[in-house]
Each structure stands twice: as C-alpha cells, then as structure tokens.
Coordinates of C-alpha atoms and ligand atoms in Angstrom, one line a residue:
X1 CA -15.0 18.4 -15.2
X2 CA -15.1 20.9 -12.4
X3 CA -15.2 19.2 -9.0
X4 CA -17.2 20.4 -6.1
X5 CA -15.0 21.7 -3.3
X6 CA -15.5 19.8 -0.1
X7 CA -15.6 22.0 3.0
X8 CA -17.6 22.4 6.2
X9 CA -19.4 25.3 4.6
X10 CA -20.3 23.3 1.5
X11 CA -21.5 20.5 3.7
X12 CA -23.8 22.9 5.5
X13 CA -25.1 24.4 2.2
X14 CA -25.8 20.9 0.8
X15 CA -27.5 19.9 4.0
X16 CA -29.7 22.9 4.0
X17 CA -30.5 22.9 0.3
X18 CA -30.7 19.1 0.0
X19 CA -29.1 18.9 -3.5
X20 CA -27.2 15.7 -4.2
X21 CA -23.4 16.1 -4.5
X22 CA -22.1 15.9 -8.0
X23 CA -20.5 12.6 -8.9
X24 CA -16.8 12.4 -7.8
X25 CA -15.8 11.4 -11.4
X26 CA -17.7 10.4 -14.5
X27 CA -17.4 7.7 -17.1
X28 CA -16.1 8.3 -20.6
X29 CA -16.1 6.5 -24.0
X30 CA -12.8 4.9 -24.6
X31 CA -10.8 7.1 -26.9
X32 CA -8.8 5.4 -29.7
X33 CA -5.6 6.9 -28.4
X34 CA -4.1 8.4 -25.2
X35 CA -0.6 9.8 -24.5
X36 CA -0.3 7.5 -21.5
X37 CA -2.2 4.3 -20.6
X38 CA -2.0 3.0 -17.0
X39 CA -3.0 -0.6 -16.4
X40 CA -4.4 -0.9 -12.9
X41 CA -6.8 1.4 -11.1
X42 CA -5.4 1.0 -7.7
X43 CA -3.6 3.6 -5.6
X44 CA -0.4 3.3 -7.7
X45 CA -2.1 3.7 -11.1
X46 CA -4.4 6.6 -9.8
X47 CA -1.6 8.4 -8.0
X48 CA 0.6 8.2 -11.2
X49 CA -2.2 9.6 -13.2
X50 CA -2.8 12.4 -10.7
X51 CA 0.9 13.5 -10.5
X52 CA 1.2 13.3 -14.3
X53 CA -1.6 15.8 -14.5
X54 CA -0.8 17.9 -11.4
X55 CA 3.0 18.0 -11.5
X56 CA 3.6 17.8 -15.3
X57 CA 0.5 18.9 -17.1
X58 CA 0.1 15.5 -18.8
X59 CA -3.6 15.0 -18.9
X60 CA -4.3 12.8 -21.9
X61 CA -4.1 9.8 -19.7
X62 CA -6.3 6.7 -19.3
X63 CA -6.4 4.5 -16.2
X64 CA -7.8 1.0 -17.0
X65 CA -9.1 -1.5 -14.5
X66 CA -10.5 -4.9 -15.2
X67 CA -12.9 -4.5 -12.2
X68 CA -13.6 -1.4 -10.1
X69 CA -11.2 1.3 -8.8
X70 CA -9.4 0.1 -5.7
X71 CA -10.9 -3.4 -5.9
X72 CA -7.5 -5.1 -5.7
X73 CA -4.8 -4.6 -3.1
X74 CA -5.7 -1.0 -2.6
X75 CA -9.0 -2.0 -1.0
X76 CA -7.7 -5.2 0.7
X77 CA -4.6 -4.0 2.7
X78 CA -4.5 -3.2 6.4
X79 CA -3.8 0.5 5.8
X80 CA -0.6 0.6 7.8
X81 CA 1.9 3.4 7.1
X82 CA 5.5 3.5 8.2
X83 CA 9.0 4.3 6.9
X84 CA 11.1 2.2 9.3
X85 CA 12.7 0.1 6.6
X86 CA 16.1 -1.7 6.6
X87 CA 17.9 -0.4 3.6
X88 CA 18.8 3.4 3.2
X89 CA 17.0 3.3 -0.3
X90 CA 13.9 1.9 1.3
X91 CA 13.9 4.3 4.2
X92 CA 14.2 7.4 2.0
X93 CA 11.6 6.1 -0.4
X94 CA 8.9 5.2 2.1
X95 CA 9.6 8.3 4.2
X96 CA 8.8 10.5 1.2
X97 CA 5.5 8.5 0.8
X98 CA 4.7 9.1 4.5
X99 CA 5.3 12.8 3.9
X100 CA 2.9 12.8 1.0
X101 CA 0.4 10.9 3.0
X102 CA 0.5 13.5 5.8
X103 CA -0.4 16.3 3.4
X104 CA -2.8 14.2 1.2
X105 CA -6.1 15.3 2.6
X106 CA -5.3 19.0 1.9
X107 CA -3.7 18.2 -1.4
X108 CA -6.6 16.2 -2.7
X109 CA -9.4 18.1 -0.8
X110 CA -10.5 14.7 0.4
X111 CA -10.5 13.5 4.0
X112 CA -8.3 10.4 3.9
X113 CA -8.3 10.1 7.7
X114 CA -4.5 9.9 8.1
X115 CA -3.9 9.1 11.8
X116 CA -0.4 9.2 13.3
X117 CA -0.4 6.4 15.9
X118 CA 3.1 5.3 16.5
X119 CA 4.2 1.8 15.3
X120 CA 5.8 -0.9 17.4
X121 CA 7.5 -3.9 15.9
X122 CA 8.0 -6.4 18.7
X123 CA 11.2 -8.5 19.1
X124 CA 10.8 -11.9 20.8
X125 CA 14.4 -13.1 20.2
X126 CA 17.9 -11.8 20.4
X127 CA 18.2 -12.1 16.7
X128 CA 15.2 -9.9 16.0
X129 CA 16.3 -7.4 18.6
X130 CA 19.6 -7.1 16.7
X131 CA 17.7 -6.4 13.5
X132 CA 15.6 -3.8 15.3
X133 CA 18.8 -2.0 16.4
X134 CA 20.1 -2.2 12.9
X135 CA 16.9 -0.7 11.5
X136 CA 16.9 2.0 14.1
X137 CA 20.4 3.1 13.2
X138 CA 19.6 3.1 9.4
X139 CA 16.4 5.0 10.1
X140 CA 18.1 7.6 12.2
X141 CA 20.9 8.1 9.7
X142 CA 18.1 9.1 7.2
X143 CA 16.4 11.4 9.7
X144 CA 13.6 8.9 10.4
X145 CA 12.4 8.7 14.0
X146 CA 12.8 5.1 15.3
X147 CA 14.4 3.7 18.4
X148 CA 14.6 0.4 20.2
X149 CA 12.6 0.3 23.5
X150 CA 12.4 -2.3 26.3
X151 CA 9.4 -4.4 27.5
X152 CA 8.5 -1.8 30.2
X153 CA 8.2 0.9 27.5
X154 CA 6.1 -1.4 25.4
X155 CA 3.7 -1.9 28.4
X156 CA 3.5 1.8 28.9
X157 CA 2.7 2.4 25.2
X158 CA 0.2 -0.5 25.0
X159 CA -1.1 -1.3 28.5
X160 CA -3.2 -4.3 27.2
X161 CA -0.1 -6.1 25.9
X162 CA 1.1 -9.1 27.9
X163 CA 4.8 -8.3 28.5
X164 CA 5.2 -11.0 31.2
X165 CA 7.8 -13.7 30.9
X166 CA 5.1 -16.5 31.3
X167 CA 4.2 -16.6 27.6
X168 CA 5.8 -18.8 24.9
X169 CA 7.5 -15.9 23.2
X170 CA 8.2 -13.1 25.7
X171 CA 8.7 -9.6 24.4
X172 CA 12.4 -8.7 24.7
X173 CA 12.0 -5.2 23.2
X174 CA 10.6 -3.4 20.2
X175 CA 11.4 -1.0 17.4
X176 CA 9.3 2.1 18.1
X177 CA 8.5 4.3 15.2
X178 CA 6.4 7.3 16.3
X179 CA 5.5 8.6 12.8
X180 CA 3.9 5.4 11.7
X181 CA 0.1 5.2 11.6
X182 CA -3.0 4.3 9.5
X183 CA -5.2 5.9 6.9
X184 CA -8.5 5.1 5.3
X185 CA -7.5 3.1 2.3
X186 CA -10.7 3.5 0.2
X187 CA -10.6 7.2 0.8
X188 CA -7.1 7.4 -0.7
X189 CA -8.3 5.6 -3.8
X190 CA -11.4 7.9 -4.1
X191 CA -9.4 11.0 -3.4
X192 CA -6.8 10.3 -6.1
X193 CA -9.4 9.2 -8.6
X194 CA -11.5 12.3 -8.1
X195 CA -8.5 14.6 -8.2
X196 CA -7.1 13.0 -11.3
X197 CA -10.5 13.0 -13.1
X198 CA -11.0 16.7 -12.3
X199 CA -7.7 17.4 -14.2
X200 CA -8.9 15.5 -17.3
X201 CA -7.7 11.9 -16.7
X202 CA -10.1 9.3 -18.0
X203 CA -10.9 6.5 -15.5
X204 CA -12.2 3.3 -17.3
X205 CA -13.5 0.6 -14.9
X206 CA -14.6 -2.9 -16.2
X207 CA -12.0 -2.5 -18.9
X208 CA -9.6 -5.4 -19.0
X209 CA -6.4 -5.4 -21.0
X210 CA -6.1 -8.5 -23.1
X211 CA -3.1 -7.8 -25.2
X212 CA -0.3 -5.2 -25.5
X213 CA 1.0 -4.1 -28.9
X214 CA 4.8 -4.0 -29.4
X215 CA 6.5 -3.1 -32.7
X216 CA 10.2 -2.6 -33.4
X217 CA 10.9 -2.9 -29.7
X218 CA 8.4 -0.2 -28.6
X219 CA 5.0 -0.4 -27.1
X220 CA 2.2 0.7 -29.5
X221 CA -0.9 0.4 -27.3
X222 CA -3.3 -2.0 -25.7
X223 CA -6.2 -4.2 -26.7
X224 CA -9.0 -4.1 -24.1
X225 CA -12.4 -5.8 -23.7
X226 CA -13.9 -2.5 -24.8
X227 CA -11.7 -1.8 -27.8
X228 CA -8.1 -0.9 -28.9
X229 CA -6.1 2.1 -27.6
X230 CA -3.0 3.4 -29.3
X231 CA -0.4 4.8 -26.8
X232 CA 3.3 5.5 -26.9
X233 CA 3.5 4.9 -23.1
X234 CA 1.9 2.1 -21.2
X235 CA 2.5 1.6 -17.4
X236 CA 2.0 -1.7 -15.7
X237 CA 0.6 -1.0 -12.2
X238 CA -1.4 -4.2 -12.0
X239 CA 0.0 -5.4 -8.6
X240 CA -1.0 -9.0 -8.1
X241 CA -1.6 -9.4 -11.8
X242 CA 1.6 -7.7 -12.8
X243 CA 3.3 -10.7 -14.4
X244 CA 0.3 -11.5 -16.5
X245 CA 0.3 -7.9 -17.9
X246 CA 4.1 -7.9 -18.4
X247 CA 3.9 -11.2 -20.3
X248 CA 1.6 -9.5 -22.8
X249 CA 4.5 -7.2 -23.7
X250 CA 7.0 -10.0 -23.7
X251 CA 8.6 -8.8 -20.4
X252 CA 9.5 -11.4 -17.8
X253 CA 9.4 -10.3 -14.2
X254 CA 11.0 -12.1 -11.2
X255 CA 7.7 -11.9 -9.4
X256 CA 5.4 -14.5 -7.8
X257 CA 1.9 -13.8 -6.6
X258 CA 0.8 -14.9 -3.1
X259 CA -2.4 -14.2 -1.3
X260 CA -2.2 -12.3 2.0
X261 CA -5.2 -12.7 4.3
X262 CA -6.6 -10.1 6.7
X263 CA -9.6 -9.8 9.1
X264 CA -11.6 -7.3 11.0
X265 CA -13.5 -7.5 14.3
X266 CA -16.7 -5.9 15.6
X267 CA -16.1 -2.4 16.8
X268 CA -15.2 -1.7 20.4
X269 CA -14.3 1.4 22.4
X270 CA -11.0 2.8 21.4
X271 CA -8.2 1.2 23.5
X272 CA -5.4 0.6 21.1
X273 CA -3.7 3.7 19.7
X274 CA -0.5 2.1 18.4
X275 CA 0.0 -0.1 15.4
X276 CA 1.5 -3.4 16.7
X277 CA 3.5 -5.9 14.7
X278 CA 5.0 -9.2 15.8
X279 CA 7.1 -11.0 13.2
X280 CA 7.5 -14.1 15.4
X281 CA 3.8 -14.5 15.9
X282 CA 3.1 -13.5 12.2
X283 CA 0.5 -10.9 13.1
X284 CA -0.1 -7.1 13.0
X285 CA -3.0 -5.2 14.5
X286 CA -4.4 -1.7 14.6
X287 CA -7.7 -0.2 15.7
X288 CA -9.6 1.9 13.2
X289 CA -11.4 5.2 14.0
X290 CA -14.6 3.2 14.0
X291 CA -13.2 0.9 16.7
X292 CA -12.7 -2.3 14.7
X293 CA -9.5 -4.2 15.1
X294 CA -7.8 -4.9 11.8
X295 CA -5.5 -7.9 11.7
X296 CA -3.1 -9.3 9.1
X297 CA -0.7 -12.1 8.9
X298 CA 2.0 -13.6 6.6
X299 CA 1.3 -14.4 3.0
X300 CA -0.2 -17.8 2.3
X301 CA 2.5 -20.5 1.9
X302 CA 1.8 -21.2 -1.8
X303 CA 1.6 -19.0 -4.9
X304 CA -2.0 -18.5 -6.0
X305 CA -4.5 -15.9 -7.3
X306 CA -7.2 -16.8 -4.7
X307 CA -8.8 -13.9 -2.7
X308 CA -10.7 -16.2 -0.4
X309 CA -10.2 -16.4 3.4
X310 CA -9.3 -19.7 5.1
X311 CA -10.1 -21.3 8.5
X312 CA -6.4 -22.1 9.0
X313 CA -5.7 -18.4 8.9
X314 CA -8.4 -17.5 11.4
X315 CA -7.3 -20.2 13.8
X316 CA -3.7 -19.2 13.7
X317 CA -4.5 -15.5 13.9
X318 CA -6.7 -15.9 17.0
X319 CA -4.0 -17.9 18.9
X320 CA -1.3 -15.4 18.1
X321 CA -3.4 -12.3 18.9
X322 CA -4.4 -13.8 22.3
X323 CA -0.9 -14.5 23.2
X324 CA -0.2 -10.8 22.8
X325 CA -3.4 -9.4 24.3
X326 CA -5.3 -12.1 26.2
X327 CA -8.1 -9.6 27.1
X328 CA -9.4 -9.8 23.5
X329 CA -10.6 -13.3 24.0
X330 CA -14.3 -12.4 23.8
X331 CA -14.0 -10.3 20.6
X332 CA -15.8 -11.5 17.5
X333 CA -14.4 -11.4 14.0
X334 CA -16.7 -9.8 11.5
X335 CA -15.0 -10.5 8.1
X336 CA -11.9 -11.9 6.5
X337 CA -10.6 -11.6 3.0
X338 CA -7.4 -11.8 1.0
X339 CA -5.4 -9.6 -1.4
X340 CA -2.7 -10.5 -3.8
X341 CA 1.0 -9.7 -3.3
X342 CA 3.4 -9.5 -6.2
X343 CA 6.6 -10.6 -4.3
X344 CA 10.1 -10.1 -5.6
X345 CA 13.1 -12.1 -4.3
X346 CA 14.6 -9.0 -2.4
X347 CA 11.3 -7.6 -1.1
X348 CA 12.0 -4.3 -3.0
X349 CA 9.9 -3.1 -5.9
X350 CA 10.6 -3.0 -9.6
X351 CA 10.1 0.5 -11.1
X352 CA 10.9 2.2 -14.3
X353 CA 11.7 1.3 -17.9
X354 CA 11.9 -2.2 -19.4
X355 CA 13.5 -3.5 -22.6
X356 CA 10.3 -2.6 -24.4
X357 CA 10.5 1.1 -25.2
X358 CA 7.6 3.0 -23.6
X359 CA 6.5 0.1 -21.4
X360 CA 7.2 0.9 -17.8
X361 CA 6.6 -1.1 -14.7
X362 CA 5.6 -0.2 -11.2
X363 CA 5.4 -3.6 -9.7
X364 CA 6.8 -6.1 -7.2
X365 CA 5.3 -4.4 -4.2
X366 CA 4.8 -7.6 -2.2
X367 CA 3.4 -6.6 1.2
X368 CA 4.5 -2.9 1.0
X369 CA 2.4 -1.6 -1.9
X370 CA -0.1 0.5 -0.1
X371 CA 2.5 2.4 1.9
X372 CA 4.3 3.3 -1.3
X373 CA 1.3 4.5 -3.3
X374 CA 1.9 8.3 -3.2
X375 CA 5.7 8.2 -3.8
X376 CA 5.4 5.5 -6.5
X377 CA 2.9 7.7 -8.3
X378 CA 5.0 10.8 -7.9
X379 CA 8.2 9.1 -9.2
X380 CA 6.5 7.1 -12.0
X381 CA 5.0 10.4 -13.2
X382 CA 8.4 12.0 -13.2
X383 CA 9.9 9.1 -15.1
X384 CA 7.3 9.4 -17.8
X385 CA 7.4 13.2 -18.0
X386 CA 11.2 13.6 -18.1
X387 CA 12.3 10.3 -19.6
X388 CA 14.7 9.9 -16.7
X389 CA 14.6 7.7 -13.7
X390 CA 14.4 9.9 -10.5
X391 CA 17.2 9.3 -7.9
X392 CA 14.7 8.1 -5.3
X393 CA 13.9 5.0 -7.4
X394 CA 17.2 4.5 -9.2
X395 CA 18.0 1.3 -7.2
X396 CA 14.7 -0.3 -8.0
X397 CA 15.2 -1.0 -11.8
X398 CA 14.5 -4.4 -13.3
X399 CA 18.1 -4.7 -14.5
X400 CA 19.3 -5.2 -10.9
X401 CA 18.3 -8.9 -11.0
X402 CA 20.5 -9.6 -14.0
X403 CA 23.3 -7.5 -12.5
X404 CA 23.1 -9.2 -9.0
X405 CA 22.4 -5.9 -7.2
X406 CA 19.5 -7.1 -5.0
X407 CA 18.5 -4.9 -2.2
X408 CA 17.6 -7.0 0.8
X409 CA 14.5 -5.4 2.3
X410 CA 13.1 -8.7 3.6
X411 CA 14.3 -7.8 7.1
X412 CA 11.9 -4.9 7.2
X413 CA 8.8 -7.1 6.5
X414 CA 6.2 -6.7 9.1
X415 CA 6.1 -10.4 9.6
X416 CA 8.1 -13.4 8.4
X417 CA 7.0 -14.4 4.9
Ligands
PYC1 O1 4.9 -4.0 5.9 O2 3.9 -3.0 7.6 C1 3.9 -3.8 6.7 C2 2.7 -4.5 6.3 C3 1.6 -4.5 7.1 C4 0.7 -5.3 6.4 C5 1.3 -5.7 5.2 N1 2.5 -5.2 5.2

C-alpha cells in the first residue's frame, strides 16, 4: 500500500482541497502462513517488523495484537528516553536506541515529537551519590554525556526545585545526562505501524494468540482467535504478557509481571524543561509539549496483571512531588493509569533464541521497555534475518540465568523497585 507523504506542502494541499488523508494502514484477512509472526503490537513488535522489512527485505510478516496497537506498555509509559545506564552493555544498547529515536521522525516520515530535555537523577544520600559517580564514569567510557553535579547546579537547571536543607531528604547532587528527553509515545507506535504496513507487513489487531505449535523442537505456527497461522519464526514481544505467551511454546522465563502506575496533570505554562527522577522519593516527572506534568513511580509491591490506578499511589505521589517542588501544590491531577512491567531478576532484558527452534523472545523489559523499542526492533530483525545474535545484545540471552551471568542493571532504575 502506497503511503501518503507527510509534509508541510501536503498539509497545505489537503487543507485547501479538503480531501481526507488516506488511512495510515489497512486491515487484512489473516493469511494461513507468514515467514515471521510477531506476537505483540507494541513498539517492540512494530519496530521489529519495520526493520525486518526496511533493513532486510523480509516483508511476509504478521504483527498480532490481542487488543489495539500500542494499547499495552507502549501507550502507558511516561515516554522518558535516556542512555545513562550502569553496565557497559546497557549503556551501549540504550545509546543506540537514543540515536535511532533522534532520527526517527525523518526515518518514518512521522512527527514523533522527540525533545531533548536533559535528564537529572537526584541523589539524596551518600550511597546514591556514589552510584551516580559510578554511572557517570561508565557512561563517559562509552562516550555518553553524563556528569555528577551539585545542588547549586540542580537549582540552576530547575529553579522550581527545593534544594534547601530543610526538607526530609535534601538533594546532595545529581547525575545530569543532557541527551535524555521525551518523545510522544503514541506517535512512535503509529509511525512504526504506518511505515511497516507500507512495506507490506500485515497488522492484525483484536487477534489473540491462544496456542503455539511446536514439533520436533521447532516452532510451527500459532493458533489465534481468528484462525491458525503456520510460521517458521515466531517472536514473543508481548511485554507484560510475555510469560503467558512463552508458556504456550513450553519456554519458561525468569520474569514476573508487576503493574507500574503513572498520572498526568492539567496543562500549565511550560516551566519544567528537564526530566527529573528521584529514586529515594520514588518519583519521576517531565512536562509534555502540551504543558501537562507526567508522573510515574515504582512498580506496585505485588505481582499482578491489573491496569487500574490506586488511591495509595496518588497519595504517595503527591507527597513526594511536593517535597521536590512545593510550588505545585495547587495543580490538579487529570488521569492515572497503570501498565505492566515484565521484570527480570537483573533488570536487563531477555533477547534472542530459545530452546525451541524459531521461537525468539524480546522480553523482560521491566521499566525500560519504551526506551529500548527502536534498538530492540533493529537487533531482533537482524537476529531473524541473519540467524546470528548481534553483538549489541549478545549479553542478553536467556541462557545467562542458567549460567549465572546476570547483568546487574538494577542500579540504573529510575526509582527503587
Ligand atoms: O527507567 O527512566 C526510567 C523509567 C522512567 C519510567 C519508567 N522507567
């Protein structure tokens, strides 16, 4: 399907002529077979489909989602981008993602509203200041711009921040990461979906996978609520539901699913350019281009598939935010929601082949999944096309848990989980 090119001129032409824009992608009948089936129509599944088509010419691809595209974690995250991780493997990986994000609007011909804002992770104790120094050194060694700054610098970067010593948890310093920022998460989903569909990928919404066929140790296809599909390659990109999908293929994953809650305020005039994170206060905040403040916290303290918000979350959040920026006391929350996080023991993802031939996983993203979408798609596509695991994800294999080679990315979590 040829896609309309989005441009200022096209906008003017459509405005003058009044024709509706063509649909960004269209629905298809389910084919009885595809070369590749991707389970999960979020950023990871869609990006994988896009790079399979764009980088490797593999277009006989179906993306299946039990709901609507981007209705899971891709539409529920707080859209923060950064590459200031703790392990060299993590830093390199997320930095490639940030690089892809920077060029994504031009690549997809879709305005994803990437906004470089700078990212501050506050330290309220000597121990967290030490971790920030460690992260800054690991970041710099990989060419990633991060440095530890003091409370006066924090005040200069965010004048609304209470950097006094009167508060319960005074700010002792922060890890400042200028390349960090935000992006419009729905636009990323729609941009990848549209670009993948225009290259021949079939996007099937409301199509739930109910079983995965395996014969002689190889995947043979999937059963869905709309019919069976034969496929030599099936990729599990189901995020919060990853273990349920893997179970269908007889693959056990060291993953537990926890809800992560978030909330957004009414819009106000722009006053907060930087993304702010406080691990001690379990909160992160950024201001969107529309002026709303977007907040998130730690994952809920129990495993569950619930995507409902709770009053405990809102109460805790409000107290913690006001400790950082007391001048927000009069702001009103508009909405709250939850997404699902597929947490691994080492806070690093699980990517690549499994013991079932042709059944690959792109799971275990925990609270980092949105940031990784582009690079996960790029590397998963390369894995499928070449049959080899790219260097960038070679440490993220499922076998590391049996071999005791865990990665230890927990120290880079935005907040304590
Ligand atoms: O790791 O920066 C992060 C993050 C923010 C929200 C969820 N995770």
